[in-house]
């Protein structure tokens, strides 16, 4: 049944998100093509690359914002409005309902990242960024080993933790919105205001906990390392690991909190 829910969710969101991501790619290609033209700076034709770059940046920002808005509205409308009477009578569990939203939300965020990266590479290629990199590759190759070595374990663990922080952070952020809206629906009036207040409260609490954990990590590692300058580099990888662990824990709290609120305290008045 989860597969059917996902199919419906992707179909409903694709009608909005596919076109805007297609526009980002198209504008990226257009902007890259403008870079290949090498127009004279004194020519009025330079306005075309300017507006192309401006339109590309606006399209990327719009894609991010629209993706966020669609994620929020799909959850709110389907579960926390009178439409929820229909959704919660389906022969599926609360877990399947929430997971269908979460998986689709993460997938579309991933699509927006890939589209932004691909379009940025197209723009960079058109404007000669790759030529610049090839000309200065010797300098990059000279610096990279020392940077990775400073990160610890030849940089492999640091790089792994860095890449893991992106999906974990995206899932955590999405679930934080879900649990905030689930808290907001407890009120009969001013649900949006309560949801917003819940989000601010949860975000602030998590930041305080993370900051305290970071201070404790700095104190422990600084004390053991003798507060040398090298300890500032040694702490980068443990900091990433700690951040990912905290994000993973909060993901579980947000998820099960949302499930419980929509199971035990559902209020569709």
PDB file of C-alpha atoms in Angstrom:
ATOM      1  CA  UNK A   1       0.000   0.000   0.000  1.00  0.00           C
ATOM      2  CA  UNK A   2       2.941   2.307   0.626  1.00  0.00           C
ATOM      3  CA  UNK A   3       3.825   1.996  -3.045  1.00  0.00           C
ATOM      4  CA  UNK A   4       0.368   3.198  -4.086  1.00  0.00           C
ATOM      5  CA  UNK A   5       0.581   6.130  -1.691  1.00  0.00           C
ATOM      6  CA  UNK A   6       3.987   7.066  -3.081  1.00  0.00           C
ATOM      7  CA  UNK A   7       2.731   6.817  -6.661  1.00  0.00           C
ATOM      8  CA  UNK A   8      -0.138   9.164  -5.865  1.00  0.00           C
ATOM      9  CA  UNK A   9       2.141  11.561  -3.977  1.00  0.00           C
ATOM     10  CA  UNK A  10       4.719  11.760  -6.761  1.00  0.00           C
ATOM     11  CA  UNK A  11       2.009  12.249  -9.368  1.00  0.00           C
ATOM     12  CA  UNK A  12       0.405  15.078  -7.388  1.00  0.00           C
ATOM     13  CA  UNK A  13       3.677  16.910  -6.732  1.00  0.00           C
ATOM     14  CA  UNK A  14       5.291  16.303 -10.133  1.00  0.00           C
ATOM     15  CA  UNK A  15       2.759  18.560 -11.833  1.00  0.00           C
ATOM     16  CA  UNK A  16       4.271  21.503  -9.940  1.00  0.00           C
ATOM     17  CA  UNK A  17       7.880  20.539  -9.276  1.00  0.00           C
ATOM     18  CA  UNK A  18       8.875  18.967 -12.599  1.00  0.00           C
ATOM     19  CA  UNK A  19       8.167  22.116 -14.659  1.00  0.00           C
ATOM     20  CA  UNK A  20      10.061  24.408 -12.284  1.00  0.00           C
ATOM     21  CA  UNK A  21      13.098  22.097 -12.260  1.00  0.00           C
ATOM     22  CA  UNK A  22      12.927  21.944 -16.046  1.00  0.00           C
ATOM     23  CA  UNK A  23      12.991  25.755 -16.104  1.00  0.00           C
ATOM     24  CA  UNK A  24      16.123  25.738 -13.903  1.00  0.00           C
ATOM     25  CA  UNK A  25      17.888  23.390 -16.343  1.00  0.00           C
ATOM     26  CA  UNK A  26      16.759  25.420 -19.352  1.00  0.00           C
ATOM     27  CA  UNK A  27      17.937  28.696 -17.831  1.00  0.00           C
ATOM     28  CA  UNK A  28      21.203  27.056 -16.805  1.00  0.00           C
ATOM     29  CA  UNK A  29      21.759  25.953 -20.398  1.00  0.00           C
ATOM     30  CA  UNK A  30      20.844  29.424 -21.686  1.00  0.00           C
ATOM     31  CA  UNK A  31      23.182  31.107 -19.212  1.00  0.00           C
ATOM     32  CA  UNK A  32      25.998  28.751 -20.141  1.00  0.00           C
ATOM     33  CA  UNK A  33      25.401  29.471 -23.827  1.00  0.00           C
ATOM     34  CA  UNK A  34      25.583  33.209 -23.133  1.00  0.00           C
ATOM     35  CA  UNK A  35      28.990  32.667 -21.586  1.00  0.00           C
ATOM     36  CA  UNK A  36      30.218  30.944 -24.735  1.00  0.00           C
ATOM     37  CA  UNK A  37      29.280  33.946 -26.894  1.00  0.00           C
ATOM     38  CA  UNK A  38      32.032  36.122 -25.376  1.00  0.00           C
ATOM     39  CA  UNK A  39      30.052  39.289 -26.032  1.00  0.00           C
ATOM     40  CA  UNK A  40      31.866  42.586 -25.866  1.00  0.00           C
ATOM     41  CA  UNK A  41      31.457  44.434 -22.577  1.00  0.00           C
ATOM     42  CA  UNK A  42      30.674  47.602 -24.516  1.00  0.00           C
ATOM     43  CA  UNK A  43      27.873  45.967 -26.425  1.00  0.00           C
ATOM     44  CA  UNK A  44      24.252  46.319 -25.445  1.00  0.00           C
ATOM     45  CA  UNK A  45      24.077  42.580 -26.011  1.00  0.00           C
ATOM     46  CA  UNK A  46      25.776  42.183 -22.612  1.00  0.00           C
ATOM     47  CA  UNK A  47      22.332  42.791 -21.154  1.00  0.00           C
ATOM     48  CA  UNK A  48      21.281  39.350 -22.355  1.00  0.00           C
ATOM     49  CA  UNK A  49      23.897  37.445 -20.274  1.00  0.00           C
ATOM     50  CA  UNK A  50      23.120  39.686 -17.284  1.00  0.00           C
ATOM     51  CA  UNK A  51      19.406  38.974 -17.378  1.00  0.00           C
ATOM     52  CA  UNK A  52      20.098  35.323 -18.128  1.00  0.00           C
ATOM     53  CA  UNK A  53      22.255  34.969 -15.000  1.00  0.00           C
ATOM     54  CA  UNK A  54      19.695  36.908 -12.957  1.00  0.00           C
ATOM     55  CA  UNK A  55      16.864  34.720 -14.247  1.00  0.00           C
ATOM     56  CA  UNK A  56      18.866  31.565 -13.510  1.00  0.00           C
ATOM     57  CA  UNK A  57      19.565  32.616  -9.912  1.00  0.00           C
ATOM     58  CA  UNK A  58      15.909  33.530  -9.389  1.00  0.00           C
ATOM     59  CA  UNK A  59      14.796  30.188 -10.850  1.00  0.00           C
ATOM     60  CA  UNK A  60      17.086  28.236  -8.488  1.00  0.00           C
ATOM     61  CA  UNK A  61      15.768  30.204  -5.498  1.00  0.00           C
ATOM     62  CA  UNK A  62      12.188  29.732  -6.697  1.00  0.00           C
ATOM     63  CA  UNK A  63      12.694  25.968  -7.091  1.00  0.00           C
ATOM     64  CA  UNK A  64      13.960  25.698  -3.503  1.00  0.00           C
ATOM     65  CA  UNK A  65      11.130  27.831  -2.112  1.00  0.00           C
ATOM     66  CA  UNK A  66       8.399  26.108  -4.134  1.00  0.00           C
ATOM     67  CA  UNK A  67       9.689  22.664  -3.119  1.00  0.00           C
ATOM     68  CA  UNK A  68       9.545  23.721   0.535  1.00  0.00           C
ATOM     69  CA  UNK A  69       6.028  25.170   0.156  1.00  0.00           C
ATOM     70  CA  UNK A  70       4.725  22.069  -1.649  1.00  0.00           C
ATOM     71  CA  UNK A  71       6.140  19.790   1.058  1.00  0.00           C
ATOM     72  CA  UNK A  72       4.452  21.805   3.809  1.00  0.00           C
ATOM     73  CA  UNK A  73       1.123  22.234   2.032  1.00  0.00           C
ATOM     74  CA  UNK A  74       0.820  18.581   1.011  1.00  0.00           C
ATOM     75  CA  UNK A  75       1.230  17.450   4.613  1.00  0.00           C
ATOM     76  CA  UNK A  76      -1.069  20.129   6.026  1.00  0.00           C
ATOM     77  CA  UNK A  77      -3.883  19.790   3.489  1.00  0.00           C
ATOM     78  CA  UNK A  78      -3.900  15.998   3.377  1.00  0.00           C
ATOM     79  CA  UNK A  79      -3.689  15.360   7.125  1.00  0.00           C
ATOM     80  CA  UNK A  80      -4.732  18.441   9.086  1.00  0.00           C
ATOM     81  CA  UNK A  81      -7.745  19.784   7.183  1.00  0.00           C
ATOM     82  CA  UNK A  82     -11.167  18.174   6.537  1.00  0.00           C
ATOM     83  CA  UNK A  83      -9.404  16.210   3.785  1.00  0.00           C
ATOM     84  CA  UNK A  84      -7.840  14.257   6.625  1.00  0.00           C
ATOM     85  CA  UNK A  85     -11.191  12.534   7.256  1.00  0.00           C
ATOM     86  CA  UNK A  86     -10.700  10.772   3.920  1.00  0.00           C
ATOM     87  CA  UNK A  87      -6.965  10.119   4.300  1.00  0.00           C
ATOM     88  CA  UNK A  88      -7.266   8.568   7.763  1.00  0.00           C
ATOM     89  CA  UNK A  89     -10.064   6.243   6.688  1.00  0.00           C
ATOM     90  CA  UNK A  90      -7.809   4.565   4.116  1.00  0.00           C
ATOM     91  CA  UNK A  91      -6.733   0.988   4.989  1.00  0.00           C
ATOM     92  CA  UNK A  92      -3.183   2.083   5.768  1.00  0.00           C
ATOM     93  CA  UNK A  93      -1.232   2.790   8.936  1.00  0.00           C
ATOM     94  CA  UNK A  94      -0.103   6.179  10.182  1.00  0.00           C
ATOM     95  CA  UNK A  95       3.460   5.082   9.457  1.00  0.00           C
ATOM     96  CA  UNK A  96       2.658   4.458   5.784  1.00  0.00           C
ATOM     97  CA  UNK A  97       0.888   7.797   5.443  1.00  0.00           C
ATOM     98  CA  UNK A  98       3.730   9.777   6.990  1.00  0.00           C
ATOM     99  CA  UNK A  99       6.452   7.794   5.211  1.00  0.00           C
ATOM    100  CA  UNK A 100       4.817   8.419   1.836  1.00  0.00           C
ATOM    101  CA  UNK A 101       5.044  12.168   2.468  1.00  0.00           C
ATOM    102  CA  UNK A 102       8.563  11.963   3.872  1.00  0.00           C
ATOM    103  CA  UNK A 103      10.005   9.820   1.068  1.00  0.00           C
ATOM    104  CA  UNK A 104       8.443  11.998  -1.624  1.00  0.00           C
ATOM    105  CA  UNK A 105       9.623  15.163   0.132  1.00  0.00           C
ATOM    106  CA  UNK A 106      13.199  13.908   0.357  1.00  0.00           C
ATOM    107  CA  UNK A 107      13.142  12.679  -3.245  1.00  0.00           C
ATOM    108  CA  UNK A 108      12.074  16.098  -4.526  1.00  0.00           C
ATOM    109  CA  UNK A 109      14.701  17.820  -2.409  1.00  0.00           C
ATOM    110  CA  UNK A 110      17.279  15.459  -3.910  1.00  0.00           C
ATOM    111  CA  UNK A 111      15.996  16.262  -7.396  1.00  0.00           C
ATOM    112  CA  UNK A 112      16.323  19.988  -6.716  1.00  0.00           C
ATOM    113  CA  UNK A 113      19.912  19.504  -5.494  1.00  0.00           C
ATOM    114  CA  UNK A 114      20.863  17.469  -8.569  1.00  0.00           C
ATOM    115  CA  UNK A 115      19.187  19.917 -10.941  1.00  0.00           C
ATOM    116  CA  UNK A 116      20.898  22.880  -9.254  1.00  0.00           C
ATOM    117  CA  UNK A 117      24.282  21.109  -9.391  1.00  0.00           C
ATOM    118  CA  UNK A 118      23.935  20.050 -13.040  1.00  0.00           C
ATOM    119  CA  UNK A 119      22.735  23.485 -14.138  1.00  0.00           C
ATOM    120  CA  UNK A 120      25.563  25.141 -12.176  1.00  0.00           C
ATOM    121  CA  UNK A 121      28.093  22.898 -13.939  1.00  0.00           C
ATOM    122  CA  UNK A 122      26.603  23.896 -17.289  1.00  0.00           C
ATOM    123  CA  UNK A 123      26.871  27.573 -16.372  1.00  0.00           C
ATOM    124  CA  UNK A 124      30.436  27.095 -15.095  1.00  0.00           C
ATOM    125  CA  UNK A 125      31.445  25.316 -18.304  1.00  0.00           C
ATOM    126  CA  UNK A 126      29.979  28.087 -20.440  1.00  0.00           C
ATOM    127  CA  UNK A 127      31.736  30.829 -18.514  1.00  0.00           C
ATOM    128  CA  UNK A 128      35.152  29.167 -18.519  1.00  0.00           C
ATOM    129  CA  UNK A 129      35.342  28.008 -14.912  1.00  0.00           C
ATOM    130  CA  UNK A 130      36.690  24.619 -15.977  1.00  0.00           C
ATOM    131  CA  UNK A 131      39.444  26.302 -17.988  1.00  0.00           C
ATOM    132  CA  UNK A 132      40.422  28.236 -14.878  1.00  0.00           C
ATOM    133  CA  UNK A 133      40.490  25.040 -12.811  1.00  0.00           C
ATOM    134  CA  UNK A 134      42.610  23.201 -15.375  1.00  0.00           C
ATOM    135  CA  UNK A 135      45.097  26.066 -15.444  1.00  0.00           C
ATOM    136  CA  UNK A 136      45.375  26.060 -11.648  1.00  0.00           C
ATOM    137  CA  UNK A 137      45.018  22.326 -11.028  1.00  0.00           C
ATOM    138  CA  UNK A 138      48.645  22.079  -9.911  1.00  0.00           C
ATOM    139  CA  UNK A 139      47.885  24.459  -7.032  1.00  0.00           C
ATOM    140  CA  UNK A 140      44.762  22.526  -6.030  1.00  0.00           C
ATOM    141  CA  UNK A 141      46.624  19.222  -6.124  1.00  0.00           C
ATOM    142  CA  UNK A 142      49.313  20.689  -3.886  1.00  0.00           C
ATOM    143  CA  UNK A 143      46.824  21.902  -1.278  1.00  0.00           C
ATOM    144  CA  UNK A 144      44.293  19.058  -1.281  1.00  0.00           C
ATOM    145  CA  UNK A 145      46.458  16.365   0.414  1.00  0.00           C
ATOM    146  CA  UNK A 146      47.321  18.660   3.320  1.00  0.00           C
ATOM    147  CA  UNK A 147      43.669  19.677   3.761  1.00  0.00           C
ATOM    148  CA  UNK A 148      42.473  16.069   3.785  1.00  0.00           C
ATOM    149  CA  UNK A 149      45.262  14.992   6.100  1.00  0.00           C
ATOM    150  CA  UNK A 150      44.280  17.716   8.550  1.00  0.00           C
ATOM    151  CA  UNK A 151      40.715  16.353   8.521  1.00  0.00           C
ATOM    152  CA  UNK A 152      41.983  12.994   9.805  1.00  0.00           C
ATOM    153  CA  UNK A 153      42.092   9.448   8.368  1.00  0.00           C
ATOM    154  CA  UNK A 154      43.222  10.906   5.014  1.00  0.00           C
ATOM    155  CA  UNK A 155      39.963  12.784   4.919  1.00  0.00           C
ATOM    156  CA  UNK A 156      37.845   9.691   4.158  1.00  0.00           C
ATOM    157  CA  UNK A 157      35.834   9.768   7.372  1.00  0.00           C
ATOM    158  CA  UNK A 158      35.486  13.550   7.214  1.00  0.00           C
ATOM    159  CA  UNK A 159      34.196  13.426   3.652  1.00  0.00           C
ATOM    160  CA  UNK A 160      31.794  10.583   4.521  1.00  0.00           C
ATOM    161  CA  UNK A 161      30.366  12.474   7.476  1.00  0.00           C
ATOM    162  CA  UNK A 162      30.086  15.646   5.409  1.00  0.00           C
ATOM    163  CA  UNK A 163      28.075  13.920   2.686  1.00  0.00           C
ATOM    164  CA  UNK A 164      25.904  12.098   5.240  1.00  0.00           C
ATOM    165  CA  UNK A 165      25.048  15.390   6.915  1.00  0.00           C
ATOM    166  CA  UNK A 166      23.149  16.544   3.807  1.00  0.00           C
ATOM    167  CA  UNK A 167      20.469  13.798   3.639  1.00  0.00           C
ATOM    168  CA  UNK A 168      20.242  13.488   7.432  1.00  0.00           C
ATOM    169  CA  UNK A 169      19.804  17.239   7.740  1.00  0.00           C
ATOM    170  CA  UNK A 170      17.151  17.289   4.993  1.00  0.00           C
ATOM    171  CA  UNK A 171      15.141  14.500   6.632  1.00  0.00           C
ATOM    172  CA  UNK A 172      15.493  16.106  10.058  1.00  0.00           C
ATOM    173  CA  UNK A 173      14.337  19.472   8.736  1.00  0.00           C
ATOM    174  CA  UNK A 174      11.321  17.932   6.997  1.00  0.00           C
ATOM    175  CA  UNK A 175      10.288  15.944  10.062  1.00  0.00           C
ATOM    176  CA  UNK A 176      10.684  19.033  12.240  1.00  0.00           C
ATOM    177  CA  UNK A 177       8.099  20.759  10.047  1.00  0.00           C
ATOM    178  CA  UNK A 178       5.809  17.737  10.265  1.00  0.00           C
ATOM    179  CA  UNK A 179       5.911  17.503  14.057  1.00  0.00           C
ATOM    180  CA  UNK A 180       5.451  21.270  14.369  1.00  0.00           C
ATOM    181  CA  UNK A 181       2.287  21.099  12.254  1.00  0.00           C
ATOM    182  CA  UNK A 182       1.139  18.069  14.245  1.00  0.00           C
ATOM    183  CA  UNK A 183       1.505  20.138  17.419  1.00  0.00           C
ATOM    184  CA  UNK A 184      -0.266  23.086  15.796  1.00  0.00           C
ATOM    185  CA  UNK A 185      -3.329  21.012  14.945  1.00  0.00           C
ATOM    186  CA  UNK A 186      -3.971  20.481  18.651  1.00  0.00           C
ATOM    187  CA  UNK A 187      -5.446  23.988  18.774  1.00  0.00           C
ATOM    188  CA  UNK A 188      -8.940  24.736  17.525  1.00  0.00           C
ATOM    189  CA  UNK A 189      -7.900  28.223  16.443  1.00  0.00           C
ATOM    190  CA  UNK A 190      -4.653  29.856  15.271  1.00  0.00           C
ATOM    191  CA  UNK A 191      -3.189  26.541  14.144  1.00  0.00           C
ATOM    192  CA  UNK A 192      -0.673  28.174  11.817  1.00  0.00           C
ATOM    193  CA  UNK A 193       0.564  30.453  14.594  1.00  0.00           C
ATOM    194  CA  UNK A 194       0.932  27.530  17.003  1.00  0.00           C
ATOM    195  CA  UNK A 195       2.732  25.469  14.360  1.00  0.00           C
ATOM    196  CA  UNK A 196       5.135  28.323  13.733  1.00  0.00           C
ATOM    197  CA  UNK A 197       5.707  28.810  17.461  1.00  0.00           C
ATOM    198  CA  UNK A 198       6.301  25.064  17.885  1.00  0.00           C
ATOM    199  CA  UNK A 199       8.836  25.101  15.055  1.00  0.00           C
ATOM    200  CA  UNK A 200      10.718  28.040  16.578  1.00  0.00           C
ATOM    201  CA  UNK A 201      10.665  26.395  20.000  1.00  0.00           C
ATOM    202  CA  UNK A 202      11.889  23.022  18.726  1.00  0.00           C
ATOM    203  CA  UNK A 203      14.573  24.616  16.552  1.00  0.00           C
ATOM    204  CA  UNK A 204      15.824  26.756  19.431  1.00  0.00           C
ATOM    205  CA  UNK A 205      15.917  23.782  21.822  1.00  0.00           C
ATOM    206  CA  UNK A 206      17.879  21.674  19.327  1.00  0.00           C
ATOM    207  CA  UNK A 207      20.352  24.502  18.721  1.00  0.00           C
ATOM    208  CA  UNK A 208      20.909  24.902  22.463  1.00  0.00           C
ATOM    209  CA  UNK A 209      21.482  21.164  22.903  1.00  0.00           C
ATOM    210  CA  UNK A 210      23.826  21.066  19.917  1.00  0.00           C
ATOM    211  CA  UNK A 211      25.784  24.070  21.187  1.00  0.00           C
ATOM    212  CA  UNK A 212      26.161  22.547  24.653  1.00  0.00           C
ATOM    213  CA  UNK A 213      27.302  19.243  23.130  1.00  0.00           C
ATOM    214  CA  UNK A 214      29.802  21.111  20.949  1.00  0.00           C
ATOM    215  CA  UNK A 215      31.178  22.991  23.965  1.00  0.00           C
ATOM    216  CA  UNK A 216      31.531  19.724  25.872  1.00  0.00           C
ATOM    217  CA  UNK A 217      33.338  18.144  22.905  1.00  0.00           C
ATOM    218  CA  UNK A 218      35.702  21.106  22.634  1.00  0.00           C
ATOM    219  CA  UNK A 219      36.430  20.989  26.375  1.00  0.00           C
ATOM    220  CA  UNK A 220      37.091  17.226  26.408  1.00  0.00           C
ATOM    221  CA  UNK A 221      39.267  17.180  23.287  1.00  0.00           C
ATOM    222  CA  UNK A 222      40.999  20.418  24.180  1.00  0.00           C
ATOM    223  CA  UNK A 223      41.885  19.113  27.623  1.00  0.00           C
ATOM    224  CA  UNK A 224      43.204  15.807  26.277  1.00  0.00           C
ATOM    225  CA  UNK A 225      45.163  17.488  23.462  1.00  0.00           C
ATOM    226  CA  UNK A 226      46.601  20.195  25.690  1.00  0.00           C
ATOM    227  CA  UNK A 227      44.802  23.025  23.832  1.00  0.00           C
ATOM    228  CA  UNK A 228      47.343  23.044  21.010  1.00  0.00           C
ATOM    229  CA  UNK A 229      46.604  24.590  17.622  1.00  0.00           C
ATOM    230  CA  UNK A 230      46.427  21.118  16.081  1.00  0.00           C
ATOM    231  CA  UNK A 231      43.397  20.283  18.220  1.00  0.00           C
ATOM    232  CA  UNK A 232      41.318  22.771  16.186  1.00  0.00           C
ATOM    233  CA  UNK A 233      41.886  20.591  13.112  1.00  0.00           C
ATOM    234  CA  UNK A 234      41.510  17.319  14.984  1.00  0.00           C
ATOM    235  CA  UNK A 235      38.053  18.316  16.205  1.00  0.00           C
ATOM    236  CA  UNK A 236      36.511  18.777  12.745  1.00  0.00           C
ATOM    237  CA  UNK A 237      35.668  15.117  12.130  1.00  0.00           C
ATOM    238  CA  UNK A 238      34.308  14.422  15.667  1.00  0.00           C
ATOM    239  CA  UNK A 239      32.174  17.564  15.326  1.00  0.00           C
ATOM    240  CA  UNK A 240      30.616  16.268  12.112  1.00  0.00           C
ATOM    241  CA  UNK A 241      30.010  12.849  13.672  1.00  0.00           C
ATOM    242  CA  UNK A 242      28.370  14.439  16.710  1.00  0.00           C
ATOM    243  CA  UNK A 243      26.193  16.653  14.502  1.00  0.00           C
ATOM    244  CA  UNK A 244      25.025  13.668  12.449  1.00  0.00           C
ATOM    245  CA  UNK A 245      24.262  11.636  15.574  1.00  0.00           C
ATOM    246  CA  UNK A 246      22.200  14.459  17.059  1.00  0.00           C
ATOM    247  CA  UNK A 247      20.347  14.931  13.760  1.00  0.00           C
ATOM    248  CA  UNK A 248      19.634  11.195  13.532  1.00  0.00           C
ATOM    249  CA  UNK A 249      18.292  11.141  17.093  1.00  0.00           C
ATOM    250  CA  UNK A 250      16.067  14.149  16.446  1.00  0.00           C
ATOM    251  CA  UNK A 251      14.775  12.458  13.269  1.00  0.00           C
ATOM    252  CA  UNK A 252      13.512   9.575  15.382  1.00  0.00           C
ATOM    253  CA  UNK A 253      11.970  11.906  17.968  1.00  0.00           C
ATOM    254  CA  UNK A 254      10.224  14.024  15.324  1.00  0.00           C
ATOM    255  CA  UNK A 255       8.957  10.993  13.422  1.00  0.00           C
ATOM    256  CA  UNK A 256       7.514   9.073  16.349  1.00  0.00           C
ATOM    257  CA  UNK A 257       6.192  12.298  17.857  1.00  0.00           C
ATOM    258  CA  UNK A 258       4.304  12.982  14.630  1.00  0.00           C
ATOM    259  CA  UNK A 259       2.951   9.433  14.527  1.00  0.00           C
ATOM    260  CA  UNK A 260       1.733   9.617  18.115  1.00  0.00           C
ATOM    261  CA  UNK A 261       0.118  13.036  17.706  1.00  0.00           C
ATOM    262  CA  UNK A 262      -1.729  11.999  14.556  1.00  0.00           C
ATOM    263  CA  UNK A 263      -2.754   8.686  16.146  1.00  0.00           C
ATOM    264  CA  UNK A 264      -3.716   9.705  19.672  1.00  0.00           C
ATOM    265  CA  UNK A 265      -4.359  13.451  19.503  1.00  0.00           C
ATOM    266  CA  UNK A 266      -5.746  14.019  16.018  1.00  0.00           C
ATOM    267  CA  UNK A 267      -7.948  17.124  15.902  1.00  0.00           C
ATOM    268  CA  UNK A 268      -9.644  17.850  12.567  1.00  0.00           C
ATOM    269  CA  UNK A 269     -12.145  20.401  13.905  1.00  0.00           C
TER     270      UNK A 269
END
